mmCIF file of C-alpha atoms in Angstrom:
data_model
loop_
_atom_site.group_PDB
_atom_site.id
_atom_site.type_symbol
_atom_site.label_atom_id
_atom_site.label_comp_id
_atom_site.label_asym_id
_atom_site.label_seq_id
_atom_site.Cartn_x
_atom_site.Cartn_y
_atom_site.Cartn_z
ATOM 1 C CA MET A 267 42.181 12.646 4.907
ATOM 2 C CA ASN A 268 44.546 12.188 1.927
ATOM 3 C CA LYS A 269 44.385 8.466 0.875
ATOM 4 C CA ARG A 270 47.523 6.996 -0.762
ATOM 5 C CA PHE A 271 45.509 4.988 -3.411
ATOM 6 C CA SER A 272 42.558 6.928 -4.056
ATOM 7 C CA GLY A 273 41.425 7.016 -7.740
ATOM 8 C CA LYS A 274 43.911 3.617 -8.153
ATOM 9 C CA THR A 275 42.950 -0.033 -8.923
ATOM 10 C CA VAL A 276 44.282 -2.896 -7.136
ATOM 11 C CA VAL A 277 43.998 -6.540 -8.309
ATOM 12 C CA VAL A 278 43.918 -9.199 -5.306
ATOM 13 C CA THR A 279 43.856 -12.917 -6.155
ATOM 14 C CA GLY A 280 42.546 -15.117 -3.335
ATOM 15 C CA GLY A 281 40.525 -12.114 -2.253
ATOM 16 C CA ALA A 282 37.712 -14.371 -0.471
ATOM 17 C CA ALA A 283 39.465 -14.939 2.923
ATOM 18 C CA GLY A 284 42.641 -14.548 4.806
ATOM 19 C CA LEU A 285 45.585 -12.584 3.296
ATOM 20 C CA GLY A 286 43.724 -11.978 0.300
ATOM 21 C CA ARG A 287 40.872 -10.360 2.352
ATOM 22 C CA ALA A 288 43.355 -8.423 4.562
ATOM 23 C CA HIS A 289 45.044 -6.936 1.492
ATOM 24 C CA ALA A 290 41.708 -6.054 -0.101
ATOM 25 C CA LEU A 291 40.663 -4.146 3.150
ATOM 26 C CA ALA A 292 43.936 -2.352 3.574
ATOM 27 C CA PHE A 293 43.827 -0.952 0.104
ATOM 28 C CA ALA A 294 40.650 -0.204 0.485
ATOM 29 C CA GLY A 295 41.326 1.868 3.571
ATOM 30 C CA GLU A 296 43.696 4.203 1.500
ATOM 31 C CA GLY A 297 40.998 4.583 -1.017
ATOM 32 C CA ALA A 298 41.297 2.225 -3.920
ATOM 33 C CA HIS A 299 38.853 0.438 -6.125
ATOM 34 C CA LEU A 300 39.473 -3.443 -5.662
ATOM 35 C CA VAL A 301 39.190 -6.273 -8.428
ATOM 36 C CA LEU A 302 38.883 -9.632 -6.503
ATOM 37 C CA LEU A 303 39.524 -12.897 -7.925
ATOM 38 C CA ASP A 304 38.622 -16.271 -6.078
ATOM 39 C CA ILE A 305 36.672 -19.627 -6.624
ATOM 40 C CA ASN A 306 34.805 -19.044 -3.426
ATOM 41 C CA GLU A 307 31.934 -16.730 -4.604
ATOM 42 C CA ALA A 308 30.351 -16.456 -1.041
ATOM 43 C CA GLY A 309 33.710 -15.389 0.500
ATOM 44 C CA LEU A 310 34.011 -12.856 -2.484
ATOM 45 C CA ALA A 311 30.635 -11.303 -1.725
ATOM 46 C CA GLU A 312 31.512 -11.048 1.892
ATOM 47 C CA THR A 313 34.758 -9.378 1.127
ATOM 48 C CA ARG A 314 33.255 -7.051 -1.081
ATOM 49 C CA GLY A 315 30.623 -5.834 1.438
ATOM 50 C CA LEU A 316 33.305 -5.339 4.176
ATOM 51 C CA ILE A 317 34.861 -3.269 0.992
ATOM 52 C CA GLU A 318 31.781 -1.022 0.680
ATOM 53 C CA ASP A 319 31.437 -0.713 4.434
ATOM 54 C CA ARG A 320 34.805 1.033 4.328
ATOM 55 C CA GLY A 321 33.334 3.269 1.846
ATOM 56 C CA SER A 322 35.267 1.976 -1.243
ATOM 57 C CA THR A 323 34.414 0.009 -4.384
ATOM 58 C CA ALA A 324 35.033 -3.492 -5.472
ATOM 59 C CA SER A 325 34.295 -5.985 -8.108
ATOM 60 C CA THR A 326 34.206 -9.768 -7.761
ATOM 61 C CA HIS A 327 35.413 -12.463 -10.416
ATOM 62 C CA ARG A 328 34.995 -16.352 -10.230
ATOM 63 C CA VAL A 329 38.605 -17.557 -11.621
ATOM 64 C CA ASP A 330 40.162 -20.756 -10.914
ATOM 65 C CA MET A 331 43.882 -20.037 -10.837
ATOM 66 C CA SER A 332 44.565 -23.572 -12.027
ATOM 67 C CA ASP A 333 42.956 -22.715 -15.322
ATOM 68 C CA GLU A 334 44.753 -20.926 -17.963
ATOM 69 C CA ARG A 335 41.906 -20.368 -20.095
ATOM 70 C CA GLN A 336 39.977 -18.483 -17.205
ATOM 71 C CA ILE A 337 42.971 -16.382 -16.255
ATOM 72 C CA ILE A 338 43.595 -15.266 -19.974
ATOM 73 C CA ASP A 339 39.528 -14.534 -20.284
ATOM 74 C CA PHE A 340 39.671 -12.478 -16.898
ATOM 75 C CA GLY A 341 42.818 -10.586 -18.428
ATOM 76 C CA LYS A 342 40.550 -9.665 -21.643
ATOM 77 C CA ALA A 343 37.572 -8.654 -19.346
ATOM 78 C CA ILE A 344 39.230 -6.570 -17.301
ATOM 79 C CA LEU A 345 41.263 -4.895 -19.919
ATOM 80 C CA ALA A 346 37.988 -3.821 -21.292
ATOM 81 C CA ASP A 347 36.716 -2.118 -18.187
ATOM 82 C CA HIS A 348 40.338 -0.576 -16.907
ATOM 83 C CA ASP A 349 42.800 0.873 -19.153
ATOM 84 C CA ARG A 350 45.153 1.194 -16.246
ATOM 85 C CA ILE A 351 45.930 -1.305 -13.243
ATOM 86 C CA ASP A 352 48.208 0.175 -10.276
ATOM 87 C CA VAL A 353 48.817 -2.829 -8.471
ATOM 88 C CA LEU A 354 48.534 -6.631 -8.814
ATOM 89 C CA ILE A 355 48.653 -8.768 -5.692
ATOM 90 C CA ASN A 356 49.271 -12.416 -6.711
ATOM 91 C CA ASN A 357 47.931 -13.826 -3.283
ATOM 92 C CA ALA A 358 46.147 -17.002 -4.318
ATOM 93 C CA GLY A 359 47.848 -20.312 -3.479
ATOM 94 C CA LEU A 360 47.472 -23.719 -2.202
ATOM 95 C CA HIS A 361 49.498 -26.471 0.158
ATOM 96 C CA MET A 362 46.754 -28.829 0.601
ATOM 97 C CA GLY A 363 47.652 -29.252 4.203
ATOM 98 C CA GLU A 364 51.129 -30.268 3.443
ATOM 99 C CA ILE A 365 53.090 -27.117 4.443
ATOM 100 C CA ALA A 366 55.341 -29.276 6.631
ATOM 101 C CA ARG A 367 55.150 -32.743 4.836
ATOM 102 C CA GLY A 368 57.633 -34.190 2.523
ATOM 103 C CA PHE A 369 56.626 -34.829 -1.111
ATOM 104 C CA SER A 370 57.232 -38.566 -1.551
ATOM 105 C CA GLY A 371 55.087 -40.318 -3.825
ATOM 106 C CA MET A 372 52.824 -37.159 -4.675
ATOM 107 C CA GLY A 373 52.411 -38.051 -8.318
ATOM 108 C CA LEU A 374 52.766 -36.074 -11.474
ATOM 109 C CA ALA A 375 49.336 -34.783 -11.600
ATOM 110 C CA LYS A 376 49.636 -33.241 -7.916
ATOM 111 C CA TRP A 377 52.830 -31.818 -8.473
ATOM 112 C CA GLN A 378 51.425 -29.964 -11.737
ATOM 113 C CA HIS A 379 48.529 -28.723 -9.808
ATOM 114 C CA PHE A 380 50.658 -27.334 -7.291
ATOM 115 C CA PHE A 381 53.098 -25.683 -9.809
ATOM 116 C CA THR A 382 50.305 -24.202 -11.860
ATOM 117 C CA VAL A 383 48.655 -22.419 -9.163
ATOM 118 C CA ASN A 384 51.662 -21.463 -6.955
ATOM 119 C CA SER A 385 54.122 -20.718 -9.732
ATOM 120 C CA PHE A 386 52.571 -20.397 -12.949
ATOM 121 C CA ALA A 387 49.575 -18.601 -12.298
ATOM 122 C CA PRO A 388 50.986 -15.195 -11.118
ATOM 123 C CA LEU A 389 53.370 -14.974 -14.175
ATOM 124 C CA LEU A 390 50.378 -15.756 -16.404
ATOM 125 C CA LEU A 391 47.955 -13.273 -14.836
ATOM 126 C CA ALA A 392 50.399 -10.448 -14.872
ATOM 127 C CA GLU A 393 51.081 -11.187 -18.929
ATOM 128 C CA ALA A 394 47.265 -11.027 -19.262
ATOM 129 C CA ILE A 395 47.150 -7.446 -17.953
ATOM 130 C CA GLN A 396 50.384 -6.256 -18.750
ATOM 131 C CA PRO A 397 49.063 -3.334 -20.729
ATOM 132 C CA ALA A 398 47.006 -1.953 -17.986
ATOM 133 C CA LEU A 399 50.131 -2.389 -15.374
ATOM 134 C CA ALA A 400 52.304 -0.665 -17.944
ATOM 135 C CA LYS A 401 49.907 2.149 -18.407
ATOM 136 C CA ALA A 402 50.067 2.876 -14.574
ATOM 137 C CA LYS A 403 53.473 1.929 -14.300
ATOM 138 C CA GLY A 404 52.491 -0.405 -11.630
ATOM 139 C CA ILE A 405 53.724 -2.959 -9.237
ATOM 140 C CA ILE A 406 53.278 -6.854 -9.130
ATOM 141 C CA ILE A 407 53.468 -8.346 -5.608
ATOM 142 C CA ASN A 408 54.011 -12.000 -5.489
ATOM 143 C CA LYS A 409 53.168 -13.880 -2.241
ATOM 144 C CA SER A 410 55.906 -16.151 -1.371
ATOM 145 C CA SER A 411 56.654 -18.051 1.939
ATOM 146 C CA MET A 412 59.292 -18.333 4.330
ATOM 147 C CA ALA A 413 58.948 -21.917 3.515
ATOM 148 C CA SER A 414 60.686 -21.182 -0.062
ATOM 149 C CA TYR A 415 63.773 -20.883 1.925
ATOM 150 C CA ASN A 416 63.724 -24.338 3.012
ATOM 151 C CA PRO A 417 62.270 -26.323 0.125
ATOM 152 C CA ALA A 418 61.838 -29.768 1.333
ATOM 153 C CA THR A 419 58.125 -29.936 0.819
ATOM 154 C CA ALA A 420 56.031 -29.506 -2.505
ATOM 155 C CA TYR A 421 54.613 -26.231 -1.040
ATOM 156 C CA GLY A 422 58.165 -24.694 -0.341
ATOM 157 C CA ILE A 423 59.344 -25.997 -3.810
ATOM 158 C CA THR A 424 56.791 -24.152 -5.589
ATOM 159 C CA LYS A 425 57.340 -21.114 -3.787
ATOM 160 C CA ALA A 426 60.845 -21.007 -4.138
ATOM 161 C CA THR A 427 59.989 -21.148 -7.880
ATOM 162 C CA LEU A 428 57.824 -18.122 -7.666
ATOM 163 C CA ASN A 429 60.648 -16.314 -5.921
ATOM 164 C CA ILE A 430 62.683 -17.127 -9.260
ATOM 165 C CA PHE A 431 59.798 -16.127 -11.401
ATOM 166 C CA THR A 432 59.568 -13.059 -9.278
ATOM 167 C CA HIS A 433 63.267 -11.835 -10.159
ATOM 168 C CA ALA A 434 62.703 -12.999 -13.792
ATOM 169 C CA MET A 435 59.215 -10.718 -14.006
ATOM 170 C CA ALA A 436 61.109 -8.076 -12.540
ATOM 171 C CA THR A 437 63.659 -8.049 -15.443
ATOM 172 C CA GLN A 438 60.878 -8.792 -18.092
ATOM 173 C CA PHE A 439 58.410 -6.072 -17.081
ATOM 174 C CA ALA A 440 61.275 -3.404 -16.468
ATOM 175 C CA ALA A 441 61.030 -1.806 -19.956
ATOM 176 C CA ASP A 442 57.451 -0.838 -19.020
ATOM 177 C CA ASP A 443 58.512 0.701 -15.681
ATOM 178 C CA ILE A 444 56.409 -2.311 -13.919
ATOM 179 C CA ARG A 445 58.148 -3.364 -10.629
ATOM 180 C CA CYS A 446 57.780 -6.696 -9.297
ATOM 181 C CA VAL A 447 58.655 -7.860 -5.598
ATOM 182 C CA GLY A 448 57.693 -10.842 -3.474
ATOM 183 C CA ILE A 449 56.595 -10.987 0.261
ATOM 184 C CA ALA A 450 57.597 -14.123 2.120
ATOM 185 C CA PRO A 451 55.347 -14.459 5.105
ATOM 186 C CA GLY A 452 56.265 -16.273 8.372
ATOM 187 C CA LEU A 453 53.886 -18.013 10.541
ATOM 188 C CA MET A 454 50.837 -16.027 10.483
ATOM 189 C CA ALA A 455 47.358 -16.218 12.218
ATOM 190 C CA THR A 456 45.304 -17.232 9.241
ATOM 191 C CA GLU A 457 43.319 -20.516 8.768
ATOM 192 C CA ALA A 458 45.211 -21.627 5.551
ATOM 193 C CA ALA A 459 48.601 -21.079 7.242
ATOM 194 C CA GLN A 460 47.678 -23.106 10.265
ATOM 195 C CA GLN A 461 46.123 -26.188 8.246
ATOM 196 C CA GLY A 462 49.600 -27.613 7.292
ATOM 197 C CA VAL A 463 51.222 -27.682 10.989
ATOM 198 C CA ASP A 464 50.412 -29.468 14.029
ATOM 199 C CA PRO A 465 49.695 -27.266 17.238
ATOM 200 C CA GLU A 466 52.774 -28.782 18.903
ATOM 201 C CA ASN A 467 55.044 -27.768 15.993
ATOM 202 C CA TRP A 468 53.423 -24.324 15.477
ATOM 203 C CA GLU A 469 54.132 -23.226 18.762
ATOM 204 C CA LYS A 470 57.838 -24.596 18.487
ATOM 205 C CA LEU A 471 58.430 -22.670 15.327
ATOM 206 C CA LYS A 472 56.541 -19.503 16.810
ATOM 207 C CA ALA A 473 59.456 -19.950 19.511
ATOM 208 C CA MET A 474 62.009 -19.594 17.134
ATOM 209 C CA GLN A 475 61.095 -16.057 16.233
ATOM 210 C CA TYR A 476 62.851 -13.060 17.532
ATOM 211 C CA VAL A 477 59.565 -11.089 17.617
ATOM 212 C CA LYS A 478 57.439 -12.969 20.438
ATOM 213 C CA ARG A 479 54.183 -12.366 18.979
ATOM 214 C CA GLN A 480 52.140 -13.981 16.296
ATOM 215 C CA GLY A 481 52.285 -12.420 13.048
ATOM 216 C CA THR A 482 48.939 -11.325 11.456
ATOM 217 C CA ALA A 483 47.579 -10.792 7.707
ATOM 218 C CA GLU A 484 47.596 -7.151 8.507
ATOM 219 C CA ASP A 485 51.468 -7.367 9.028
ATOM 220 C CA ILE A 486 51.560 -8.418 5.170
ATOM 221 C CA ALA A 487 49.045 -6.190 4.043
ATOM 222 C CA ASN A 488 50.612 -3.198 5.548
ATOM 223 C CA LEU A 489 54.156 -4.225 4.006
ATOM 224 C CA ALA A 490 52.189 -4.418 0.716
ATOM 225 C CA ILE A 491 50.678 -1.133 1.221
ATOM 226 C CA PHE A 492 54.292 0.366 1.653
ATOM 227 C CA LEU A 493 55.941 -1.322 -1.337
ATOM 228 C CA ALA A 494 52.950 -0.233 -3.622
ATOM 229 C CA SER A 495 53.091 3.354 -2.406
ATOM 230 C CA ASP A 496 55.531 6.318 -3.582
ATOM 231 C CA GLU A 497 57.376 5.622 -0.215
ATOM 232 C CA GLY A 498 58.543 2.149 -1.447
ATOM 233 C CA SER A 499 58.898 3.053 -5.194
ATOM 234 C CA PHE A 500 62.721 2.672 -5.450
ATOM 235 C CA ILE A 501 62.198 -1.040 -4.160
ATOM 236 C CA ASN A 502 62.537 -3.731 -6.978
ATOM 237 C CA ASN A 503 63.369 -7.165 -8.046
ATOM 238 C CA GLN A 504 63.336 -8.391 -4.088
ATOM 239 C CA VAL A 505 61.633 -11.019 -1.754
ATOM 240 C CA ILE A 506 61.178 -9.652 1.405
ATOM 241 C CA LEU A 507 60.725 -12.114 4.473
ATOM 242 C CA CYS A 508 58.166 -10.716 6.911
ATOM 243 C CA ASP A 509 58.414 -13.419 9.617
ATOM 244 C CA GLY A 510 59.342 -11.753 12.917
ATOM 245 C CA GLY A 511 62.991 -13.017 12.296
ATOM 246 C CA ASN A 512 62.424 -16.745 12.109
ATOM 247 C CA MET A 513 64.350 -17.494 9.184
ATOM 248 C CA MET A 514 67.527 -16.178 11.197
ATOM 249 C CA ARG A 515 67.026 -18.831 13.790
ATOM 250 C CA GLY A 516 67.477 -21.479 11.006
ATOM 251 C CA TRP A 517 63.920 -22.810 10.474
ATOM 252 C CA ARG A 518 63.821 -26.548 9.761
ATOM 253 C CA GLY A 519 60.268 -26.952 9.038
#
């Protein structure tokens, strides 16, 4: 069977679990070689094993996305091994259990940590591997959130900033034929997504969806596959909501 990403290289941040692992497995199923980044080495090893079980290959790299030097060093190392990178999935992010809480009294240090990981790191990594993305005429996919459209929390504000960066990156990298798009998931059945919302509010938010089922990590990964494929090659400079229609009901956090 013809696989859409055979012979192609896909970089996924936050690849140790959750949405990152789902992206990695989806692209592996389409024949891609995966380059996985995370701070959770045990989780990375597990994801790599699952990829190999699917007959594909992967390399793993411990990289702290809050550390600019580690991002730059990774970029240098990966460019030495790969002259082309077809897809960059900027999936790593954090919310510290505060998806649904306000930001009063956070303090500058915590703000800086949020912005570094959720907003600045995707740009830094894209710049670090830009030559390889340009060689492949690749795509950058930034993982945003539906919370970015209701930025009443620190998490939402940093994801709204990432949306702006997504548009800026699409403009900046267009000369190299690198596309940049964002995906803004809604309520996903992942451990990380559920950490910041109490069960009662989670059910209320889910009830607001037009699609009456729980969103899954595979929903987001399948959208990423389409966007990175030839079928999605005319889509650029967009942030696409994948939320079961939740935002159309006026999500209020």
